[in-house]
CSV table of C-alpha atoms in Angstrom, one decimal:
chain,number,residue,atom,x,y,z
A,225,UNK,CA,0.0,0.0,0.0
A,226,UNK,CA,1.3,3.2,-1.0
A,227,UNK,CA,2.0,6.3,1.5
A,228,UNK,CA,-0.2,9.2,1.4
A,229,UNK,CA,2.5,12.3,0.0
A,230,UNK,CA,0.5,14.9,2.0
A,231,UNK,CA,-0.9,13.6,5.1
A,232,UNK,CA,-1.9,17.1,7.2
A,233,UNK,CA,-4.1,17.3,10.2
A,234,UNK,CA,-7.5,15.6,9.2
A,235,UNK,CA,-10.9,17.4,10.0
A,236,UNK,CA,-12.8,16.3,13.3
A,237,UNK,CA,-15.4,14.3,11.4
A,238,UNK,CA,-12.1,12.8,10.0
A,239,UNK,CA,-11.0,11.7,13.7
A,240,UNK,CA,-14.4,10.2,14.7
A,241,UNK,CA,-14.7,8.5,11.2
A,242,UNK,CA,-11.4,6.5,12.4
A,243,UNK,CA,-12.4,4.9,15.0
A,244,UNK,CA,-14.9,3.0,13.0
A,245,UNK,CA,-12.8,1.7,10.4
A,246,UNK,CA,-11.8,-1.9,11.3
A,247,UNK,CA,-13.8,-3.8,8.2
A,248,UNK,CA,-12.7,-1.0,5.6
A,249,UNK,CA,-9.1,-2.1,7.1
A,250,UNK,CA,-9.9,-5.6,6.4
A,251,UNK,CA,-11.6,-5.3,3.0
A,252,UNK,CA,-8.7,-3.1,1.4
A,253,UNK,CA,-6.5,-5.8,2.2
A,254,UNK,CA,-7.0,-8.3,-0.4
A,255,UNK,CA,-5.3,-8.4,-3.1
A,256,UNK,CA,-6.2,-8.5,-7.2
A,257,UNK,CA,-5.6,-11.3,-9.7
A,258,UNK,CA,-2.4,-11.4,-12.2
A,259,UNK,CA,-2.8,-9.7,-15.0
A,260,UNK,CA,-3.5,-6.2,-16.7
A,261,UNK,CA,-4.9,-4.6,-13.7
A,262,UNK,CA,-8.7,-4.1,-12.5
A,263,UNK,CA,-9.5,-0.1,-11.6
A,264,UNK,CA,-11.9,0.4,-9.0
A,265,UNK,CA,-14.0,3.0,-9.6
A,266,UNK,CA,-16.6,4.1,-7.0
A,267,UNK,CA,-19.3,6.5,-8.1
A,268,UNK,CA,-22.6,8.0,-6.9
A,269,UNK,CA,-25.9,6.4,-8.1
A,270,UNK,CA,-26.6,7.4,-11.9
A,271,UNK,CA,-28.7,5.6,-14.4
A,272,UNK,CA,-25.9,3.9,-16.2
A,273,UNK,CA,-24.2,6.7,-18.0
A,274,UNK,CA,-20.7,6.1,-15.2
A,275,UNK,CA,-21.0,2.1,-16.1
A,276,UNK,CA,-21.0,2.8,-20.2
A,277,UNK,CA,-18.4,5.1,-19.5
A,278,UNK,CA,-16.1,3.1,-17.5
A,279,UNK,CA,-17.2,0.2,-20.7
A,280,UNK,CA,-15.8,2.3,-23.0
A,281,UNK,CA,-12.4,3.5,-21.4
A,282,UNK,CA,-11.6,0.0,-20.5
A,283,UNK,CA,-12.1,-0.9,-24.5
A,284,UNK,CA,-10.1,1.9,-25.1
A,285,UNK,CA,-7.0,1.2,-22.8
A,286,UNK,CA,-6.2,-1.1,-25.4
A,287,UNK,CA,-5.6,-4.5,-22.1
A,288,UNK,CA,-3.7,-1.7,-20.0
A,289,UNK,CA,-6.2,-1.9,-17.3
A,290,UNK,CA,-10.0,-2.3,-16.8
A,291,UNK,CA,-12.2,-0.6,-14.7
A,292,UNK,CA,-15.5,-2.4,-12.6
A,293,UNK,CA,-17.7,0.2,-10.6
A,294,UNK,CA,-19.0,0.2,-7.1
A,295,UNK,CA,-21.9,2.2,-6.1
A,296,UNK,CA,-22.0,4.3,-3.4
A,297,UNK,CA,-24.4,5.2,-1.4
A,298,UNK,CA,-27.4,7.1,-2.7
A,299,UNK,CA,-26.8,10.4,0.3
A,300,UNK,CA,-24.3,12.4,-0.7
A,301,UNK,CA,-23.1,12.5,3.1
A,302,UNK,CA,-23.0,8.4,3.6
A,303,UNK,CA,-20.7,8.6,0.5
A,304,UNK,CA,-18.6,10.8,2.4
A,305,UNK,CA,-18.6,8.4,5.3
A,306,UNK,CA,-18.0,5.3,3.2
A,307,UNK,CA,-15.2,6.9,1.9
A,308,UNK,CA,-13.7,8.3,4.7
A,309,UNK,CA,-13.5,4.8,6.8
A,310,UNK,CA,-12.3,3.4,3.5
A,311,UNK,CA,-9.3,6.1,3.0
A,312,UNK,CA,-8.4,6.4,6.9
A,313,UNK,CA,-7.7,2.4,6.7
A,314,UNK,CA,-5.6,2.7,3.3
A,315,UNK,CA,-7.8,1.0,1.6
A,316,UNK,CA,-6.3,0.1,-1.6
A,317,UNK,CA,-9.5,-1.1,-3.3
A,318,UNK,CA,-9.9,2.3,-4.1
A,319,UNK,CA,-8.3,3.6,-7.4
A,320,UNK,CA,-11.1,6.1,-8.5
A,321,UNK,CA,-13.7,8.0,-6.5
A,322,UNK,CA,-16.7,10.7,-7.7
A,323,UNK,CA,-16.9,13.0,-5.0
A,324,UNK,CA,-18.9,15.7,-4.3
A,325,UNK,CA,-17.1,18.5,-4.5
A,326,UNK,CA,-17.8,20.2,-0.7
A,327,UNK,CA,-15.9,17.3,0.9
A,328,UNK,CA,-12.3,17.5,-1.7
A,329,UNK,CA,-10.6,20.0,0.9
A,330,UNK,CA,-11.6,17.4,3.6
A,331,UNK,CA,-9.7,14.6,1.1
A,332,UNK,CA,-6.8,16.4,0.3
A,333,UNK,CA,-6.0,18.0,4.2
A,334,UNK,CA,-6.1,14.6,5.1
A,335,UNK,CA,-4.1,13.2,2.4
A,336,UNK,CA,-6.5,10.9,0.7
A,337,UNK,CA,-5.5,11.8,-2.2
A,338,UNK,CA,-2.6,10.5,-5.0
A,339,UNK,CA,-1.1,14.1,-6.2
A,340,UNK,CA,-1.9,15.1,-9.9
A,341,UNK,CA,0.8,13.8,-12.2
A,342,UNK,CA,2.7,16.7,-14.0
A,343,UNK,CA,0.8,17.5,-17.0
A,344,UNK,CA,-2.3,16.0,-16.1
A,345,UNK,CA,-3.9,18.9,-14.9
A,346,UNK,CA,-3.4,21.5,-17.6
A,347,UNK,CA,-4.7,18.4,-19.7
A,348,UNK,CA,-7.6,18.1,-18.2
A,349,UNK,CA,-8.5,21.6,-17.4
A,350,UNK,CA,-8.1,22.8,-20.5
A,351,UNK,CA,-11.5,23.9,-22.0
A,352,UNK,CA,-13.3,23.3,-18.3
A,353,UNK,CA,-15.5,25.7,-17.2
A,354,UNK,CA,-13.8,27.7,-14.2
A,355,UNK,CA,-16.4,27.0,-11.7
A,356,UNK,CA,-15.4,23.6,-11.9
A,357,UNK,CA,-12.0,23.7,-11.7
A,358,UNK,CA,-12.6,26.0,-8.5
A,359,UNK,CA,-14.2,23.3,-7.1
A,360,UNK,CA,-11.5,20.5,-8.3
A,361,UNK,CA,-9.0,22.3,-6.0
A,362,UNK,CA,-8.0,23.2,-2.6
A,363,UNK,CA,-5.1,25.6,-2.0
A,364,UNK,CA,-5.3,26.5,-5.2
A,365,UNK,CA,-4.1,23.3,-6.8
A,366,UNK,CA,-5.7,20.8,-8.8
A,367,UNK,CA,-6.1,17.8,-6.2
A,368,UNK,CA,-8.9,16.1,-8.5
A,369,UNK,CA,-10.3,16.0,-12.2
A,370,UNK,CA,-13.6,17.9,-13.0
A,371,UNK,CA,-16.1,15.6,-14.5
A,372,UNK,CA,-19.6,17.2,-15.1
A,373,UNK,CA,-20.3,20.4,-13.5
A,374,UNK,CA,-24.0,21.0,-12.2
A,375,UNK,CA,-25.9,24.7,-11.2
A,376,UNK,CA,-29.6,25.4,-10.4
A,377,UNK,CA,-32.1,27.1,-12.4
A,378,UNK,CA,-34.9,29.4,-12.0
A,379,UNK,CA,-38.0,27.0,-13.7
A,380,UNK,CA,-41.4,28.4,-14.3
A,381,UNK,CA,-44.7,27.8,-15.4
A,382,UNK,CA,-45.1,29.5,-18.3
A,383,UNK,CA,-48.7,29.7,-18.3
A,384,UNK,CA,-48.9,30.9,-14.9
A,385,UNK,CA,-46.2,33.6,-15.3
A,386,UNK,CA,-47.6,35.2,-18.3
A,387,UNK,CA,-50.1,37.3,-15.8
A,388,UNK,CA,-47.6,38.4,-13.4
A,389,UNK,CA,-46.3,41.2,-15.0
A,390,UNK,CA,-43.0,39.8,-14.2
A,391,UNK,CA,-40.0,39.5,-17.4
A,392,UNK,CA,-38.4,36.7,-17.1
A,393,UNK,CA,-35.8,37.4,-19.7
A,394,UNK,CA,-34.2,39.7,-17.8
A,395,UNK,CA,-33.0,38.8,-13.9
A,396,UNK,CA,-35.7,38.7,-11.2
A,397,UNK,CA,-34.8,38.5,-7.4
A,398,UNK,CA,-36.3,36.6,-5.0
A,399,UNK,CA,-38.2,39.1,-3.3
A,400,UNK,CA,-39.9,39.7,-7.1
A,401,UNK,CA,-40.8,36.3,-7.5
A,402,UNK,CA,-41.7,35.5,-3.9
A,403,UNK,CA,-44.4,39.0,-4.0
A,404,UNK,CA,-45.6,37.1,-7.6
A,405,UNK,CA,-46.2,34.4,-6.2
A,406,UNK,CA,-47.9,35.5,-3.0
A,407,UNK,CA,-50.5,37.7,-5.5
A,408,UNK,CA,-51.2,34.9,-8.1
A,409,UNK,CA,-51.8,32.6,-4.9
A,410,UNK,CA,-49.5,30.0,-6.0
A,411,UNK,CA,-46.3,28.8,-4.5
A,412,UNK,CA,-42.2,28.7,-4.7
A,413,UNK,CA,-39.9,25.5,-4.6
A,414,UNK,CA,-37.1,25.8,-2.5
A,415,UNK,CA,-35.3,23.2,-0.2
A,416,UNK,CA,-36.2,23.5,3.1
A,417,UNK,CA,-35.5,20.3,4.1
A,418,UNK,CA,-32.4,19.5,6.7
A,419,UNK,CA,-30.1,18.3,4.8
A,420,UNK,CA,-27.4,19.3,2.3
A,421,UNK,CA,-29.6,21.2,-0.1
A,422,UNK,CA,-30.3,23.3,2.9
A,423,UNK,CA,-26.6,24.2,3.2
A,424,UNK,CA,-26.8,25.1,-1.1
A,425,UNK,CA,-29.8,27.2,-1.1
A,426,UNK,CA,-28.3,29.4,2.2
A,427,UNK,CA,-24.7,29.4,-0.1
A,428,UNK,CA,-26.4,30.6,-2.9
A,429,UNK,CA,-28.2,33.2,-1.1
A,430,UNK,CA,-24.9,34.6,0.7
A,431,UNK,CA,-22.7,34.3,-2.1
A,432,UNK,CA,-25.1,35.9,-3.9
A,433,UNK,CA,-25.2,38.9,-1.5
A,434,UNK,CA,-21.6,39.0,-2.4
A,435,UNK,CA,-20.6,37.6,1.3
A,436,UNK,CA,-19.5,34.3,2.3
A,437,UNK,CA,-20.2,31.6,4.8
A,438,UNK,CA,-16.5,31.3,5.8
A,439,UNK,CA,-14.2,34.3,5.2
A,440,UNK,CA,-10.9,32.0,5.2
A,441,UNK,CA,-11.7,29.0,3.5
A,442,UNK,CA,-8.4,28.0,3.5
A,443,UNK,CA,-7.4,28.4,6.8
A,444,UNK,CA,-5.9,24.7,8.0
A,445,UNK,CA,-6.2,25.6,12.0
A,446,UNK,CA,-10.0,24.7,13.0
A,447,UNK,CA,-9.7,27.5,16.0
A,448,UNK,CA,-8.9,30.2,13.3
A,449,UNK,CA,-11.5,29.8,11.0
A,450,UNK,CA,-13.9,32.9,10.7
A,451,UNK,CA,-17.5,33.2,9.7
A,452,UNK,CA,-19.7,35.5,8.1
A,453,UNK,CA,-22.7,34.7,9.2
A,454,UNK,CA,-23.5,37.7,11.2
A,455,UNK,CA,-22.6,40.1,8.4
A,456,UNK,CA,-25.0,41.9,5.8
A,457,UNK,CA,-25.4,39.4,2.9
A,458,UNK,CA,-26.1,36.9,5.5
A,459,UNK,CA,-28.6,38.5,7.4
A,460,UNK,CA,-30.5,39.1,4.0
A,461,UNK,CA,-30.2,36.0,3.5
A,462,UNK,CA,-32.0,35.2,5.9
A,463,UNK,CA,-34.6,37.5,5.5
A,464,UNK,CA,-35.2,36.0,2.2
A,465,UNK,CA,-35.3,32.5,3.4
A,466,UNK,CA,-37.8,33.5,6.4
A,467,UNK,CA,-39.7,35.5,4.2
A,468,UNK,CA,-40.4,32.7,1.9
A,469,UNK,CA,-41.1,30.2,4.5
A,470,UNK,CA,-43.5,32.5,6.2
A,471,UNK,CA,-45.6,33.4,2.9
A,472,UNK,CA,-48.1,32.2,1.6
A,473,UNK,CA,-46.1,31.4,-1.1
A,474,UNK,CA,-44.4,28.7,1.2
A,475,UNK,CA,-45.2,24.7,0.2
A,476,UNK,CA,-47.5,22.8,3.1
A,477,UNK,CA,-44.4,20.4,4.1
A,478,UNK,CA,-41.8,23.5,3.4
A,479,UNK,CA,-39.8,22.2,6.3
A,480,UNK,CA,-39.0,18.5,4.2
A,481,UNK,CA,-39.0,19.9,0.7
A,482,UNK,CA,-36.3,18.3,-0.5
A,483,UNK,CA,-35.2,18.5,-4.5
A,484,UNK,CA,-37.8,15.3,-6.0
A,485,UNK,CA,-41.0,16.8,-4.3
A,486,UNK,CA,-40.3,20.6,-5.7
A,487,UNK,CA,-39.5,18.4,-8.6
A,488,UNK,CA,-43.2,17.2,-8.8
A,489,UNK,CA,-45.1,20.4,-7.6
A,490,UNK,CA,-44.0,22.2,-10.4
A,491,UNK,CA,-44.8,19.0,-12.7
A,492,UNK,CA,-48.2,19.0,-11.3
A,493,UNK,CA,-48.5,22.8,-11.5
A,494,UNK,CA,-49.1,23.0,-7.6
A,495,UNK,CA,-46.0,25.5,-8.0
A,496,UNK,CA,-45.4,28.3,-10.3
A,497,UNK,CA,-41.3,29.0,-9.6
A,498,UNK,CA,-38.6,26.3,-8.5
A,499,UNK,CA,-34.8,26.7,-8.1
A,500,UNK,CA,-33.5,23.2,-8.4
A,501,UNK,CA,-30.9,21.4,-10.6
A,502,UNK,CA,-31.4,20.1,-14.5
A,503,UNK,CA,-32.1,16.6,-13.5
A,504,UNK,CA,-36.2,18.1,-13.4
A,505,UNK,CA,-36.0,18.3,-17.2
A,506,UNK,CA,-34.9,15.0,-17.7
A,507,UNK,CA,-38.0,14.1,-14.8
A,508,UNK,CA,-40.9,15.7,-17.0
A,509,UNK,CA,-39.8,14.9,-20.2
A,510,UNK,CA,-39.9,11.5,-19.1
A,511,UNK,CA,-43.4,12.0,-17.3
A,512,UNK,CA,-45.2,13.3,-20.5
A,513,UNK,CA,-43.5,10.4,-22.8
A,514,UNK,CA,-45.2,7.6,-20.4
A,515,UNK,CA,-48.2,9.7,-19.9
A,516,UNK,CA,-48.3,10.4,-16.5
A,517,UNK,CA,-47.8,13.6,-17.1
A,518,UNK,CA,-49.7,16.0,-19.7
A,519,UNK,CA,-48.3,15.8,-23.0
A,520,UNK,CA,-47.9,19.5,-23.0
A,521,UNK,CA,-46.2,20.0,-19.5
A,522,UNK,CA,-42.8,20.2,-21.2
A,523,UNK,CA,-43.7,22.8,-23.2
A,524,UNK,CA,-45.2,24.9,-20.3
A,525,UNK,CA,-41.7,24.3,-18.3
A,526,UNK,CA,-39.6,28.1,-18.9
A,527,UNK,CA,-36.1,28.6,-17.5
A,528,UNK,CA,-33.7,31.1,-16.7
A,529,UNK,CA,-30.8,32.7,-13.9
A,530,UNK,CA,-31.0,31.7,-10.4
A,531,UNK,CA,-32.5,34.7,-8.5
A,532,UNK,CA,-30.9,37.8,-7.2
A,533,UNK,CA,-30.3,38.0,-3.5
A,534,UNK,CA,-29.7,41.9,-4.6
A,535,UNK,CA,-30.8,43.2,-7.6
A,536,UNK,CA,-27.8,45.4,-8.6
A,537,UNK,CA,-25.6,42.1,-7.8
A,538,UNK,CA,-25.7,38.9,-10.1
A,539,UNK,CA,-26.8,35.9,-8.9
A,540,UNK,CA,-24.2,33.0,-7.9
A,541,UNK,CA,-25.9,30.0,-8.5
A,542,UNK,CA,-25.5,26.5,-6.4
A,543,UNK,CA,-22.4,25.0,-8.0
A,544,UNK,CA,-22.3,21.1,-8.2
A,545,UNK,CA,-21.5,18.1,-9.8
A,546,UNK,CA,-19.1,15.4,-9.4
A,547,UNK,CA,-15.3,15.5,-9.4
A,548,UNK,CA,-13.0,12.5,-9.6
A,549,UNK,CA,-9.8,11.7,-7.0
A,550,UNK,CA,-7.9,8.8,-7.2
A,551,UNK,CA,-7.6,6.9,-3.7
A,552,UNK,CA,-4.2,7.9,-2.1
A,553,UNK,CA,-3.4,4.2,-1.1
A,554,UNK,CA,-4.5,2.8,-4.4
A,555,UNK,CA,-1.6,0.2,-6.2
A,556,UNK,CA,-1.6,2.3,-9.6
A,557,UNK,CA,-2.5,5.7,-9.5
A,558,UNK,CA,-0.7,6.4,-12.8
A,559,UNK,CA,-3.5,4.0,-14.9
A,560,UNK,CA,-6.1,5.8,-12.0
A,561,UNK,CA,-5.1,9.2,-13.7
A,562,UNK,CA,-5.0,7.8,-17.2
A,563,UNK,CA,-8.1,6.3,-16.9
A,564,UNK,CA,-10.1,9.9,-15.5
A,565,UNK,CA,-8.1,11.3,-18.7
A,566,UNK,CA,-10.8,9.0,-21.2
A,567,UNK,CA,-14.1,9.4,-18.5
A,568,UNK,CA,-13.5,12.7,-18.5
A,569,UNK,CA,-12.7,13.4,-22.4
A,570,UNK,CA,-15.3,15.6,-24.8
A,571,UNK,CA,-17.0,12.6,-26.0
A,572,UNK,CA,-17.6,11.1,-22.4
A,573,UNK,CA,-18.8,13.8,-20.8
A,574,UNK,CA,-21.3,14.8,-23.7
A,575,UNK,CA,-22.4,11.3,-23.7
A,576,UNK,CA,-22.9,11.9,-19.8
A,577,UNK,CA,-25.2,15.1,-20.4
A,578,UNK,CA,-27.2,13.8,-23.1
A,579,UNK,CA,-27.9,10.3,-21.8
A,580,UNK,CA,-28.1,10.9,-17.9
A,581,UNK,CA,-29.2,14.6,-17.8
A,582,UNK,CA,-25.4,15.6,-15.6
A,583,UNK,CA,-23.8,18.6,-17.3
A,584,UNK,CA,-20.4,18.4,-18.5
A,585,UNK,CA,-18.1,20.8,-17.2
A,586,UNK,CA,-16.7,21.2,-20.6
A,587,UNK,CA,-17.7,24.3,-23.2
A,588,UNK,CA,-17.2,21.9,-25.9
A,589,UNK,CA,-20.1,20.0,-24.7
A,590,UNK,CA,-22.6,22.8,-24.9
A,591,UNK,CA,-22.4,23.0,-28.7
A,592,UNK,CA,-22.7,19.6,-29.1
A,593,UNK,CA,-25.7,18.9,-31.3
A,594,UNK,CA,-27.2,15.9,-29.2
A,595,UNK,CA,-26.9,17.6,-26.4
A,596,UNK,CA,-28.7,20.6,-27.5
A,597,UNK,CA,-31.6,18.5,-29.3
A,598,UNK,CA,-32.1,16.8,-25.8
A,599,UNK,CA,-31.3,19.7,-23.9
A,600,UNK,CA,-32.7,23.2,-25.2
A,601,UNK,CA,-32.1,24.7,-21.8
A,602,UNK,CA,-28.3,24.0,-22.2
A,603,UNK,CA,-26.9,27.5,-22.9
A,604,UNK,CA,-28.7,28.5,-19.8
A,605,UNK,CA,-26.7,25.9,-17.8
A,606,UNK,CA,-23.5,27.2,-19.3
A,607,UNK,CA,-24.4,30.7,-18.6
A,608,UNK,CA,-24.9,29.5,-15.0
A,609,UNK,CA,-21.8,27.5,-14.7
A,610,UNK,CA,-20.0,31.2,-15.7
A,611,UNK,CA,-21.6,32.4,-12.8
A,612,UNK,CA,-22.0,29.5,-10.2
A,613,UNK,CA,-20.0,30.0,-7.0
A,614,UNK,CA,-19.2,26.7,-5.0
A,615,UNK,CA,-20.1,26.0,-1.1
A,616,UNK,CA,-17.2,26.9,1.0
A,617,UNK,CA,-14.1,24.9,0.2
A,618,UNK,CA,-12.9,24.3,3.7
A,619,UNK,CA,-11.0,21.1,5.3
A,620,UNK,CA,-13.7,21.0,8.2
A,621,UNK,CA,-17.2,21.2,5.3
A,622,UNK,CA,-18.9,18.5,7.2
A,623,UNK,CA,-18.8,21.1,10.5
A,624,UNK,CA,-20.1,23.5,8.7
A,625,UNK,CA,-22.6,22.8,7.0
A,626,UNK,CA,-23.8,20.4,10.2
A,627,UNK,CA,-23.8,23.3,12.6
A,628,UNK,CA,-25.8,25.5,9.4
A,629,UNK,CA,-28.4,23.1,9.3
A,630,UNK,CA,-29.2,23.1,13.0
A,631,UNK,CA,-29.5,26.8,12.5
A,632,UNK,CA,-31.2,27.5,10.1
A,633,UNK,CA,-34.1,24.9,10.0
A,634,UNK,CA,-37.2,25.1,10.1
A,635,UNK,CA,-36.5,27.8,7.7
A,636,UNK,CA,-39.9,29.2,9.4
A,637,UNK,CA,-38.0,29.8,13.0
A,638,UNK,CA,-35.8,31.6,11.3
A,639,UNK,CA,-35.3,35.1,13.0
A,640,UNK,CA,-32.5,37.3,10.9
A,641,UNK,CA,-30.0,38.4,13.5
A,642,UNK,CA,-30.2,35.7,16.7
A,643,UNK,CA,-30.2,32.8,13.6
A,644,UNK,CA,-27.3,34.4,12.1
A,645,UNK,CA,-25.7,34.6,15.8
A,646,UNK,CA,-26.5,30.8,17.1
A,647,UNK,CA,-25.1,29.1,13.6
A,648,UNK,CA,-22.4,31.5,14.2
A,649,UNK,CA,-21.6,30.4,17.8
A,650,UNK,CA,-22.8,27.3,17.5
A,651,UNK,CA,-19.8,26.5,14.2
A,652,UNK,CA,-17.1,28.3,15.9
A,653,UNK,CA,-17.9,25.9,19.5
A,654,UNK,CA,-17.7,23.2,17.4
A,655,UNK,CA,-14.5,24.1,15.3
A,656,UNK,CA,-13.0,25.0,18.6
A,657,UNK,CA,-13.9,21.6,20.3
A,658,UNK,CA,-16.1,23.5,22.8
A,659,UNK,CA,-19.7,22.1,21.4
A,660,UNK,CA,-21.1,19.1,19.3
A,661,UNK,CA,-23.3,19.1,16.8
């Protein structure tokens, strides 16, 4: 098993994740067959496109190596843990990972990850839109490869809209479409649900205040971090989110909307406005093709920015997707890195777009013919990438956005000012070892 090359102090989540990792130990220990080698390649549920895809590059290696997939769990934050008990117990099984791209500072502060070869990354950064390689890096190198880059949207109901009086084609703030919605007595699709999206909806909103959640992202010293969660763009973002929950504009069950059920209130038409990501498009189109869904809905979906926290500031819209690292212990990282080279070439990640509805975080992709055909909201989603600003890129994430989502839900409780001050407090106890979440 190979030695991490940068092994700095791990996160506290990191610590506790440890103590748990006996079976990972045991599982990485085995060892692989003779012959060209097997790649492991871990990835987040998808409908098939990451299988295809590793198909394809393991054709195109020409008998260097293959890869196989494992899935990991469906929750973004149980792939985390998986991961992390994997990682902390060297577990060389693990030559390729998708990772959400919140918990890569975690990785690399801890050392999980093999170091980008020379040349690699100006390979496969070149043509990558920047919001994506933002999020690829931590210290302001490259410590994984960008693979398809996602953003939210602002989706409508066109026939709803049209009496509003609002114009969509130019950029609308919340507070417009929130008063819209309130007078046409219909509602707005957020995620108020605790959990991650929670954490990307309160992001967006601060970000696109033009503050931020952690004002020294980098900082490696837990007791040194600083917030700014008392300061103006996020105590108007709170406004905003209490305002909404508080409206009438507010789903019934706004405290456990989560992504599918905004999803399906504005397929249903319950909802006039949602903010979620493109996988919706794929969802209705799909809907109307089996019939349970109106034929027409498609055609009534509209799309444009994420809304304005301000409205003489643009937007920053959520910033997703999936990046790849290869597993710090794994026997050949070399083959790892070649093999992230092919799943993350033109032609991969436009198949990726087209066939599982997961922007590419290439330009190239977005003039891709198939793509466009499928996808005529595309040059929206590149226009939104441009924009998109990721959550904070900090070693100690999980802490963070933990402590935020005590805070801050029910997004109904939420008072701007003492809401701001107990996420504050209640992060900075934590980071400091003086609370638990």
């Amino acid at each position: 098993m190979r030695s991490p090359t940068r092994r700095r102090r791990p996160s506290l989540a990191v610590l506790a994740a440890l103590g748990v990792s006996v079976l990972a130990l045991l599982a990485g220990c085995a060892s692989g067959p003779a012959g060209p080698p097997t790649l492991t390649w871990y990835i987040n549920p998808d409908d098939g496109g990451q299988a295809e895809i590793a198909k394809r590059c393991t054709d195109a290696a020409g008998g260097r190596y293959s890869i196989a997939i494992s899935t990991l769990p469906r929750d973004s934050g149980d792939q985390r843990q998986e991961l992390v008990r994997r990682l902390a117990a060297n577990d060389s099984s693990i030559d390729i990972m998708s990772l959400d791209p919140p918990y890569i500072p975690e990785f690399a502060e801890a050392g999980f990850l093999a170091p980008v070869p020379p040349g690699v990354g100006a390979r496969v950064s070149d043509g990558v839109v920047p919001s994506a390689i933002e999020g690829a890096s931590w210290q302001g190198q490259l410590v994984t490869v960008p693979f398809w880059a996602n953003t939210q949207l602002l989706w409508y109901r066109k026939s709803q809209v049209a009496a509003m009086g609002l114009d969509l084609s130019k950029p609308v703030t919340w507070d417009q479409i929130i008063d819209a919605a309130v007078a046409r007595g219909t509602k707005v699709e957020a995620q108020g649900k605790r959990a991650e999206s929670l954490m990307v909806w309160t992001n967006a909103l601060v970000r696109s205040g033009g503050g931020q959640i952690i004002t020294n992202p980098q900082e490696t010293d837990p007791k040194l971090v600083t917030l700014g969660l008392t300061d103006p763009p996020a105590l108007e973002a709170a406004r905003i989110m209490s305002k909404l929950a508080n409206s009438p504009a507010a789903p019934a069950a706004f405290s456990t909307a989560d992504e599918d059920s905004n999803s399906e209130a504005l397929q249903s038409g319950t909802s006039a406005f949602m903010v979620n990501w493109p996988f919706v498009w794929s969802k209705v189109t799909k809907a109307a093709s089996e019939g349970t869904a109106p034929a027409n809905t498609p055609d009534d979906y509209g799309w444009t920015l994420y809304p304005q926290t301000r409205p003489d500031l643009p937007s920053a819209p959520p910033y997703g997707g999936i990046n790849l690292g290869v597993g710090h212990a794994s026997l050949h990282p070399d083959l790892a890195y070649a093999a992230t080279e092919c799943i993350t070439s033109a032609q991969n990640t436009a198949y990726y777009f087209e066939s599982n509805g997961n922007p590419s975080a290439r330009y190239a992709s977005y003039s891709d013919p198939a793509v466009l055909a499928k996808y005529p909201m595309a040059p929206v989603i590149l226009q939104s990438l441009t924009l998109a600003k990721p959550r904070p890129q900090t070693a100690y994430y999980a802490e963070v956005s933990g402590g935020l989502q005590r805070t801050f839900h029910p997004p109904a409780a939420i008072v701007p000012g003492p809401t701001n001050q107990a996420a504050q407090d209640l992060i900075l106890g934590v980071l400091r070892k003086d609370r638990l979440l």
